[in-house]
Amino acid sequence: MRAVITGATSGIGKEMAVYLSQLGYDLILTGRNQKQLEQMQKALPTRVEVIALDLSEDRAPFQLYDFCKDKQVDLLVNNAGYGLFGTFDQIDLEDELHMLNVNIRALHILTKLFLRDFKEQNRGRILNVASSAGFLSGPLLSSYYASKNYVVRLTLAIYEELRRAHSKVTVSLLCPGPVDTNFNNRAGVQFS
Protein backbone atom coordinates (compact mmCIF):
# COMPACT_ATOMS: atom_id res chain seq x y z
CA MET A 1 0.00 0.00 0.00
CA ARG A 2 1.26 3.45 -0.88
CA ALA A 3 -0.11 6.89 0.06
CA VAL A 4 0.76 10.36 -1.21
CA ILE A 5 0.35 13.18 1.32
CA THR A 6 0.61 16.88 0.46
CA GLY A 7 1.41 19.37 3.19
CA ALA A 8 3.10 16.56 5.10
CA THR A 9 5.66 18.51 7.12
CA SER A 10 3.37 19.79 9.88
CA GLY A 11 -0.06 19.64 11.45
CA ILE A 12 -2.67 17.26 10.09
CA GLY A 13 -0.47 16.15 7.17
CA LYS A 14 2.37 15.15 9.46
CA GLU A 15 0.03 13.27 11.79
CA MET A 16 -1.53 11.47 8.81
CA ALA A 17 1.94 10.43 7.68
CA VAL A 18 2.71 8.99 11.11
CA TYR A 19 -0.65 7.21 11.30
CA LEU A 20 -0.56 5.74 7.80
CA SER A 21 3.04 4.62 8.26
CA GLN A 22 2.01 2.82 11.47
CA LEU A 23 -0.73 1.09 9.43
CA GLY A 24 1.95 -0.16 7.04
CA TYR A 25 1.61 2.30 4.17
CA ASP A 26 4.70 3.26 2.22
CA LEU A 27 4.60 7.02 1.73
CA ILE A 28 5.35 9.74 -0.76
CA LEU A 29 5.47 13.00 1.17
CA THR A 30 5.57 16.51 -0.15
CA GLY A 31 5.88 19.92 1.44
CA ARG A 32 8.03 22.98 1.04
CA ASN A 33 10.62 22.12 3.68
CA GLN A 34 13.19 19.59 2.41
CA LYS A 35 14.88 19.26 5.81
CA GLN A 36 11.62 18.39 7.60
CA LEU A 37 10.72 15.92 4.86
CA GLU A 38 14.09 14.19 5.25
CA GLN A 39 13.66 14.03 9.05
CA MET A 40 10.29 12.35 8.57
CA GLN A 41 11.80 9.98 6.02
CA LYS A 42 14.32 8.80 8.63
CA ALA A 43 11.83 8.63 11.51
CA LEU A 44 8.92 6.72 9.98
CA PRO A 45 8.89 2.90 10.06
CA THR A 46 7.92 2.26 6.42
CA ARG A 47 9.48 3.20 3.08
CA VAL A 48 9.20 6.96 2.59
CA GLU A 49 10.02 8.97 -0.52
CA VAL A 50 10.06 12.75 -0.38
CA ILE A 51 9.77 15.52 -2.92
CA ALA A 52 10.01 19.14 -1.80
CA LEU A 53 7.59 21.31 -3.76
CA ASP A 54 5.72 24.57 -3.34
CA LEU A 55 2.25 23.71 -4.61
CA SER A 56 1.51 27.39 -5.23
CA GLU A 57 3.87 27.20 -8.23
CA ASP A 58 2.15 26.43 -11.54
CA ARG A 59 4.09 23.27 -12.45
CA ALA A 60 4.37 21.80 -8.94
CA PRO A 61 1.15 19.69 -8.95
CA PHE A 62 2.19 18.19 -12.29
CA GLN A 63 5.70 17.52 -10.98
CA LEU A 64 4.25 15.68 -8.00
CA TYR A 65 1.96 13.60 -10.19
CA ASP A 66 4.82 12.75 -12.57
CA PHE A 67 6.94 11.69 -9.58
CA CYS A 68 4.14 9.36 -8.39
CA LYS A 69 2.40 8.10 -11.50
CA ASP A 70 4.34 4.84 -11.93
CA LYS A 71 4.48 3.97 -8.23
CA GLN A 72 1.12 2.23 -7.71
CA VAL A 73 -0.44 4.80 -5.41
CA ASP A 74 -3.48 3.58 -3.44
CA LEU A 75 -4.35 6.74 -1.50
CA LEU A 76 -4.00 10.45 -2.21
CA VAL A 77 -4.33 12.78 0.77
CA ASN A 78 -4.78 16.36 -0.49
CA ASN A 79 -3.89 18.11 2.74
CA ALA A 80 -1.78 21.13 1.72
CA GLY A 81 -3.47 24.43 2.41
CA TYR A 82 -3.30 27.63 4.39
CA GLY A 83 -5.20 30.82 5.15
CA LEU A 84 -4.63 34.56 5.21
CA PHE A 85 -6.19 36.78 7.88
CA GLY A 86 -7.45 40.30 7.20
CA THR A 87 -10.14 42.22 5.41
CA PHE A 88 -10.67 41.13 1.82
CA ASP A 89 -9.59 44.47 0.34
CA GLN A 90 -6.42 44.69 2.45
CA ILE A 91 -4.90 41.23 1.97
CA ASP A 92 -2.04 41.29 -0.51
CA LEU A 93 -3.35 40.02 -3.85
CA GLU A 94 -0.22 38.03 -4.72
CA ASP A 95 -0.26 36.28 -1.34
CA GLU A 96 -3.93 35.52 -1.84
CA LEU A 97 -3.38 34.10 -5.33
CA HIS A 98 -0.62 31.83 -3.99
CA MET A 99 -3.01 30.60 -1.30
CA LEU A 100 -5.73 29.93 -3.88
CA ASN A 101 -3.21 28.04 -6.01
CA VAL A 102 -2.50 25.71 -3.09
CA ASN A 103 -6.00 25.41 -1.64
CA ILE A 104 -7.89 25.08 -4.93
CA ARG A 105 -5.76 24.72 -8.04
CA ALA A 106 -3.25 22.14 -6.78
CA LEU A 107 -5.96 20.09 -5.09
CA HIS A 108 -8.08 20.22 -8.26
CA ILE A 109 -5.22 19.11 -10.51
CA LEU A 110 -4.06 16.30 -8.23
CA THR A 111 -7.59 15.05 -7.66
CA LYS A 112 -8.27 14.92 -11.40
CA LEU A 113 -5.00 13.25 -12.38
CA PHE A 114 -5.05 10.61 -9.64
CA LEU A 115 -8.79 10.01 -10.08
CA ARG A 116 -8.27 9.18 -13.74
CA ASP A 117 -5.66 6.57 -12.81
CA PHE A 118 -7.75 5.19 -9.96
CA LYS A 119 -10.83 4.85 -12.18
CA GLU A 120 -8.82 3.05 -14.84
CA GLN A 121 -7.65 0.56 -12.18
CA ASN A 122 -11.08 0.55 -10.47
CA ARG A 123 -9.41 1.03 -7.09
CA GLY A 124 -7.96 3.84 -5.03
CA ARG A 125 -8.91 6.45 -2.48
CA ILE A 126 -8.75 10.21 -2.31
CA LEU A 127 -9.07 12.18 0.91
CA ASN A 128 -9.50 15.91 0.40
CA VAL A 129 -8.87 17.96 3.52
CA ALA A 130 -11.20 20.93 3.66
CA SER A 131 -12.38 22.54 6.87
CA SER A 132 -15.55 23.27 8.79
CA ALA A 133 -14.94 26.69 7.23
CA GLY A 134 -16.09 25.16 3.94
CA PHE A 135 -19.68 25.31 5.18
CA LEU A 136 -19.59 28.93 6.38
CA SER A 137 -18.81 32.47 5.31
CA GLY A 138 -15.67 33.80 6.91
CA PRO A 139 -15.18 37.48 7.57
CA LEU A 140 -11.44 38.24 7.91
CA LEU A 141 -10.61 34.86 6.32
CA SER A 142 -12.95 35.28 3.35
CA SER A 143 -10.79 33.78 0.61
CA TYR A 144 -9.72 30.88 2.81
CA TYR A 145 -13.33 30.02 3.66
CA ALA A 146 -14.31 30.34 0.00
CA SER A 147 -11.44 28.07 -1.05
CA LYS A 148 -12.52 25.41 1.43
CA ASN A 149 -16.10 25.70 0.17
CA TYR A 150 -14.72 24.83 -3.26
CA VAL A 151 -13.03 21.74 -1.83
CA VAL A 152 -16.24 20.65 -0.10
CA ARG A 153 -18.46 21.14 -3.15
CA LEU A 154 -16.00 19.58 -5.60
CA THR A 155 -15.48 16.52 -3.41
CA LEU A 156 -19.21 15.99 -2.85
CA ALA A 157 -19.84 16.21 -6.60
CA ILE A 158 -17.09 13.70 -7.39
CA TYR A 159 -18.42 11.40 -4.67
CA GLU A 160 -21.83 11.41 -6.35
CA GLU A 161 -20.33 10.74 -9.78
CA LEU A 162 -18.44 7.74 -8.40
CA ARG A 163 -21.52 6.48 -6.56
CA ARG A 164 -23.63 6.66 -9.72
CA ALA A 165 -20.95 4.78 -11.66
CA HIS A 166 -20.79 2.06 -8.96
CA SER A 167 -17.04 2.66 -8.86
CA LYS A 168 -14.76 0.99 -6.34
CA VAL A 169 -12.82 4.27 -6.18
CA THR A 170 -13.68 6.42 -3.17
CA VAL A 171 -13.36 10.10 -2.43
CA SER A 172 -13.80 11.44 1.09
CA LEU A 173 -13.77 14.78 2.78
CA LEU A 174 -12.18 15.77 6.10
CA CYS A 175 -13.58 18.98 7.61
CA PRO A 176 -11.87 19.71 10.93
CA GLY A 177 -12.61 22.76 13.02
CA PRO A 178 -9.79 24.87 14.47
CA VAL A 179 -6.77 22.67 15.20
CA ASP A 180 -3.55 23.69 16.94
CA THR A 181 -1.24 23.59 13.90
CA ASN A 182 1.05 25.97 12.04
CA PHE A 183 -2.10 27.30 10.28
CA ASN A 184 -2.45 30.03 12.91
CA ASN A 185 1.10 31.30 12.40
CA ARG A 186 0.84 31.24 8.60
CA ALA A 187 -2.58 32.92 8.57
CA GLY A 188 -1.54 35.53 11.11
CA VAL A 189 -4.42 34.68 13.44
CA GLN A 190 -4.91 33.03 16.82
CA PHE A 191 -7.95 30.98 17.76
CA SER A 192 -8.91 30.51 21.40
mmCIF file of C-alpha atoms in Angstrom:
data_model
loop_
_atom_site.group_PDB
_atom_site.id
_atom_site.type_symbol
_atom_site.label_atom_id
_atom_site.label_comp_id
_atom_site.label_asym_id
_atom_site.label_seq_id
_atom_site.Cartn_x
_atom_site.Cartn_y
_atom_site.Cartn_z
ATOM 1 C CA MET A 1 0.000 0.000 0.000
ATOM 2 C CA ARG A 2 1.265 3.454 -0.885
ATOM 3 C CA ALA A 3 -0.108 6.895 0.058
ATOM 4 C CA VAL A 4 0.760 10.361 -1.209
ATOM 5 C CA ILE A 5 0.354 13.179 1.316
ATOM 6 C CA THR A 6 0.610 16.876 0.463
ATOM 7 C CA GLY A 7 1.407 19.372 3.192
ATOM 8 C CA ALA A 8 3.096 16.557 5.097
ATOM 9 C CA THR A 9 5.656 18.509 7.115
ATOM 10 C CA SER A 10 3.371 19.790 9.878
ATOM 11 C CA GLY A 11 -0.058 19.642 11.447
ATOM 12 C CA ILE A 12 -2.671 17.263 10.090
ATOM 13 C CA GLY A 13 -0.472 16.149 7.168
ATOM 14 C CA LYS A 14 2.373 15.155 9.460
ATOM 15 C CA GLU A 15 0.028 13.271 11.786
ATOM 16 C CA MET A 16 -1.526 11.470 8.815
ATOM 17 C CA ALA A 17 1.945 10.429 7.676
ATOM 18 C CA VAL A 18 2.714 8.987 11.108
ATOM 19 C CA TYR A 19 -0.650 7.211 11.300
ATOM 20 C CA LEU A 20 -0.564 5.738 7.801
ATOM 21 C CA SER A 21 3.038 4.616 8.264
ATOM 22 C CA GLN A 22 2.007 2.821 11.465
ATOM 23 C CA LEU A 23 -0.733 1.086 9.434
ATOM 24 C CA GLY A 24 1.949 -0.161 7.043
ATOM 25 C CA TYR A 25 1.609 2.303 4.174
ATOM 26 C CA ASP A 26 4.702 3.262 2.221
ATOM 27 C CA LEU A 27 4.602 7.019 1.730
ATOM 28 C CA ILE A 28 5.353 9.742 -0.757
ATOM 29 C CA LEU A 29 5.471 13.000 1.173
ATOM 30 C CA THR A 30 5.575 16.513 -0.148
ATOM 31 C CA GLY A 31 5.877 19.922 1.437
ATOM 32 C CA ARG A 32 8.027 22.982 1.038
ATOM 33 C CA ASN A 33 10.624 22.120 3.683
ATOM 34 C CA GLN A 34 13.194 19.595 2.406
ATOM 35 C CA LYS A 35 14.881 19.256 5.807
ATOM 36 C CA GLN A 36 11.620 18.394 7.599
ATOM 37 C CA LEU A 37 10.721 15.919 4.860
ATOM 38 C CA GLU A 38 14.092 14.194 5.251
ATOM 39 C CA GLN A 39 13.661 14.027 9.047
ATOM 40 C CA MET A 40 10.285 12.348 8.575
ATOM 41 C CA GLN A 41 11.798 9.983 6.023
ATOM 42 C CA LYS A 42 14.323 8.803 8.632
ATOM 43 C CA ALA A 43 11.829 8.635 11.514
ATOM 44 C CA LEU A 44 8.916 6.717 9.983
ATOM 45 C CA PRO A 45 8.889 2.903 10.059
ATOM 46 C CA THR A 46 7.921 2.261 6.417
ATOM 47 C CA ARG A 47 9.481 3.205 3.079
ATOM 48 C CA VAL A 48 9.202 6.963 2.594
ATOM 49 C CA GLU A 49 10.020 8.971 -0.522
ATOM 50 C CA VAL A 50 10.061 12.754 -0.378
ATOM 51 C CA ILE A 51 9.766 15.520 -2.918
ATOM 52 C CA ALA A 52 10.013 19.142 -1.804
ATOM 53 C CA LEU A 53 7.586 21.308 -3.757
ATOM 54 C CA ASP A 54 5.719 24.572 -3.337
ATOM 55 C CA LEU A 55 2.253 23.710 -4.608
ATOM 56 C CA SER A 56 1.509 27.386 -5.233
ATOM 57 C CA GLU A 57 3.866 27.199 -8.229
ATOM 58 C CA ASP A 58 2.150 26.431 -11.541
ATOM 59 C CA ARG A 59 4.090 23.267 -12.446
ATOM 60 C CA ALA A 60 4.372 21.796 -8.938
ATOM 61 C CA PRO A 61 1.155 19.691 -8.948
ATOM 62 C CA PHE A 62 2.187 18.191 -12.294
ATOM 63 C CA GLN A 63 5.704 17.517 -10.979
ATOM 64 C CA LEU A 64 4.247 15.684 -7.995
ATOM 65 C CA TYR A 65 1.965 13.605 -10.193
ATOM 66 C CA ASP A 66 4.824 12.750 -12.569
ATOM 67 C CA PHE A 67 6.941 11.687 -9.576
ATOM 68 C CA CYS A 68 4.144 9.363 -8.386
ATOM 69 C CA LYS A 69 2.404 8.100 -11.498
ATOM 70 C CA ASP A 70 4.337 4.843 -11.935
ATOM 71 C CA LYS A 71 4.478 3.967 -8.230
ATOM 72 C CA GLN A 72 1.125 2.228 -7.711
ATOM 73 C CA VAL A 73 -0.442 4.800 -5.412
ATOM 74 C CA ASP A 74 -3.478 3.578 -3.441
ATOM 75 C CA LEU A 75 -4.350 6.741 -1.505
ATOM 76 C CA LEU A 76 -3.999 10.453 -2.205
ATOM 77 C CA VAL A 77 -4.326 12.780 0.773
ATOM 78 C CA ASN A 78 -4.776 16.358 -0.488
ATOM 79 C CA ASN A 79 -3.890 18.109 2.742
ATOM 80 C CA ALA A 80 -1.780 21.134 1.724
ATOM 81 C CA GLY A 81 -3.472 24.432 2.413
ATOM 82 C CA TYR A 82 -3.300 27.634 4.391
ATOM 83 C CA GLY A 83 -5.197 30.822 5.153
ATOM 84 C CA LEU A 84 -4.625 34.562 5.211
ATOM 85 C CA PHE A 85 -6.187 36.776 7.875
ATOM 86 C CA GLY A 86 -7.446 40.296 7.201
ATOM 87 C CA THR A 87 -10.141 42.223 5.411
ATOM 88 C CA PHE A 88 -10.675 41.130 1.823
ATOM 89 C CA ASP A 89 -9.589 44.473 0.336
ATOM 90 C CA GLN A 90 -6.421 44.694 2.447
ATOM 91 C CA ILE A 91 -4.903 41.226 1.973
ATOM 92 C CA ASP A 92 -2.036 41.286 -0.509
ATOM 93 C CA LEU A 93 -3.351 40.024 -3.849
ATOM 94 C CA GLU A 94 -0.216 38.032 -4.722
ATOM 95 C CA ASP A 95 -0.256 36.279 -1.338
ATOM 96 C CA GLU A 96 -3.927 35.518 -1.841
ATOM 97 C CA LEU A 97 -3.385 34.102 -5.332
ATOM 98 C CA HIS A 98 -0.619 31.829 -3.991
ATOM 99 C CA MET A 99 -3.010 30.597 -1.301
ATOM 100 C CA LEU A 100 -5.732 29.931 -3.884
ATOM 101 C CA ASN A 101 -3.206 28.040 -6.014
ATOM 102 C CA VAL A 102 -2.495 25.708 -3.095
ATOM 103 C CA ASN A 103 -6.000 25.411 -1.639
ATOM 104 C CA ILE A 104 -7.890 25.081 -4.932
ATOM 105 C CA ARG A 105 -5.757 24.721 -8.044
ATOM 106 C CA ALA A 106 -3.246 22.144 -6.782
ATOM 107 C CA LEU A 107 -5.959 20.087 -5.095
ATOM 108 C CA HIS A 108 -8.082 20.223 -8.255
ATOM 109 C CA ILE A 109 -5.221 19.114 -10.514
ATOM 110 C CA LEU A 110 -4.057 16.302 -8.233
ATOM 111 C CA THR A 111 -7.592 15.048 -7.661
ATOM 112 C CA LYS A 112 -8.268 14.924 -11.403
ATOM 113 C CA LEU A 113 -4.996 13.245 -12.376
ATOM 114 C CA PHE A 114 -5.049 10.610 -9.639
ATOM 115 C CA LEU A 115 -8.786 10.008 -10.078
ATOM 116 C CA ARG A 116 -8.265 9.182 -13.742
ATOM 117 C CA ASP A 117 -5.658 6.573 -12.807
ATOM 118 C CA PHE A 118 -7.753 5.189 -9.964
ATOM 119 C CA LYS A 119 -10.827 4.852 -12.179
ATOM 120 C CA GLU A 120 -8.817 3.051 -14.836
ATOM 121 C CA GLN A 121 -7.651 0.564 -12.180
ATOM 122 C CA ASN A 122 -11.082 0.553 -10.475
ATOM 123 C CA ARG A 123 -9.410 1.031 -7.093
ATOM 124 C CA GLY A 124 -7.960 3.840 -5.031
ATOM 125 C CA ARG A 125 -8.914 6.449 -2.479
ATOM 126 C CA ILE A 126 -8.749 10.207 -2.311
ATOM 127 C CA LEU A 127 -9.067 12.179 0.911
ATOM 128 C CA ASN A 128 -9.498 15.915 0.401
ATOM 129 C CA VAL A 129 -8.869 17.962 3.518
ATOM 130 C CA ALA A 130 -11.203 20.933 3.661
ATOM 131 C CA SER A 131 -12.383 22.544 6.875
ATOM 132 C CA SER A 132 -15.546 23.266 8.789
ATOM 133 C CA ALA A 133 -14.941 26.694 7.228
ATOM 134 C CA GLY A 134 -16.090 25.159 3.941
ATOM 135 C CA PHE A 135 -19.680 25.313 5.183
ATOM 136 C CA LEU A 136 -19.586 28.931 6.382
ATOM 137 C CA SER A 137 -18.805 32.467 5.314
ATOM 138 C CA GLY A 138 -15.671 33.804 6.913
ATOM 139 C CA PRO A 139 -15.176 37.484 7.573
ATOM 140 C CA LEU A 140 -11.441 38.238 7.913
ATOM 141 C CA LEU A 141 -10.609 34.859 6.317
ATOM 142 C CA SER A 142 -12.949 35.279 3.349
ATOM 143 C CA SER A 143 -10.788 33.785 0.610
ATOM 144 C CA TYR A 144 -9.724 30.876 2.808
ATOM 145 C CA TYR A 145 -13.335 30.018 3.660
ATOM 146 C CA ALA A 146 -14.311 30.338 -0.001
ATOM 147 C CA SER A 147 -11.439 28.072 -1.045
ATOM 148 C CA LYS A 148 -12.523 25.410 1.435
ATOM 149 C CA ASN A 149 -16.098 25.701 0.172
ATOM 150 C CA TYR A 150 -14.721 24.833 -3.264
ATOM 151 C CA VAL A 151 -13.026 21.738 -1.833
ATOM 152 C CA VAL A 152 -16.244 20.652 -0.100
ATOM 153 C CA ARG A 153 -18.458 21.135 -3.154
ATOM 154 C CA LEU A 154 -15.995 19.577 -5.604
ATOM 155 C CA THR A 155 -15.481 16.518 -3.414
ATOM 156 C CA LEU A 156 -19.206 15.995 -2.855
ATOM 157 C CA ALA A 157 -19.841 16.208 -6.603
ATOM 158 C CA ILE A 158 -17.088 13.696 -7.389
ATOM 159 C CA TYR A 159 -18.422 11.403 -4.667
ATOM 160 C CA GLU A 160 -21.832 11.406 -6.350
ATOM 161 C CA GLU A 161 -20.331 10.744 -9.779
ATOM 162 C CA LEU A 162 -18.436 7.735 -8.397
ATOM 163 C CA ARG A 163 -21.524 6.477 -6.561
ATOM 164 C CA ARG A 164 -23.635 6.661 -9.722
ATOM 165 C CA ALA A 165 -20.946 4.782 -11.660
ATOM 166 C CA HIS A 166 -20.787 2.056 -8.963
ATOM 167 C CA SER A 167 -17.036 2.655 -8.860
ATOM 168 C CA LYS A 168 -14.763 0.988 -6.337
ATOM 169 C CA VAL A 169 -12.824 4.266 -6.180
ATOM 170 C CA THR A 170 -13.682 6.424 -3.167
ATOM 171 C CA VAL A 171 -13.364 10.101 -2.430
ATOM 172 C CA SER A 172 -13.798 11.436 1.093
ATOM 173 C CA LEU A 173 -13.771 14.784 2.781
ATOM 174 C CA LEU A 174 -12.182 15.770 6.098
ATOM 175 C CA CYS A 175 -13.584 18.979 7.607
ATOM 176 C CA PRO A 176 -11.868 19.709 10.927
ATOM 177 C CA GLY A 177 -12.606 22.758 13.017
ATOM 178 C CA PRO A 178 -9.787 24.867 14.467
ATOM 179 C CA VAL A 179 -6.771 22.670 15.199
ATOM 180 C CA ASP A 180 -3.548 23.693 16.936
ATOM 181 C CA THR A 181 -1.242 23.591 13.902
ATOM 182 C CA ASN A 182 1.052 25.967 12.039
ATOM 183 C CA PHE A 183 -2.095 27.297 10.281
ATOM 184 C CA ASN A 184 -2.449 30.032 12.914
ATOM 185 C CA ASN A 185 1.100 31.296 12.397
ATOM 186 C CA ARG A 186 0.842 31.240 8.603
ATOM 187 C CA ALA A 187 -2.581 32.919 8.574
ATOM 188 C CA GLY A 188 -1.539 35.527 11.111
ATOM 189 C CA VAL A 189 -4.424 34.677 13.438
ATOM 190 C CA GLN A 190 -4.905 33.028 16.823
ATOM 191 C CA PHE A 191 -7.955 30.976 17.757
ATOM 192 C CA SER A 192 -8.912 30.510 21.400
#
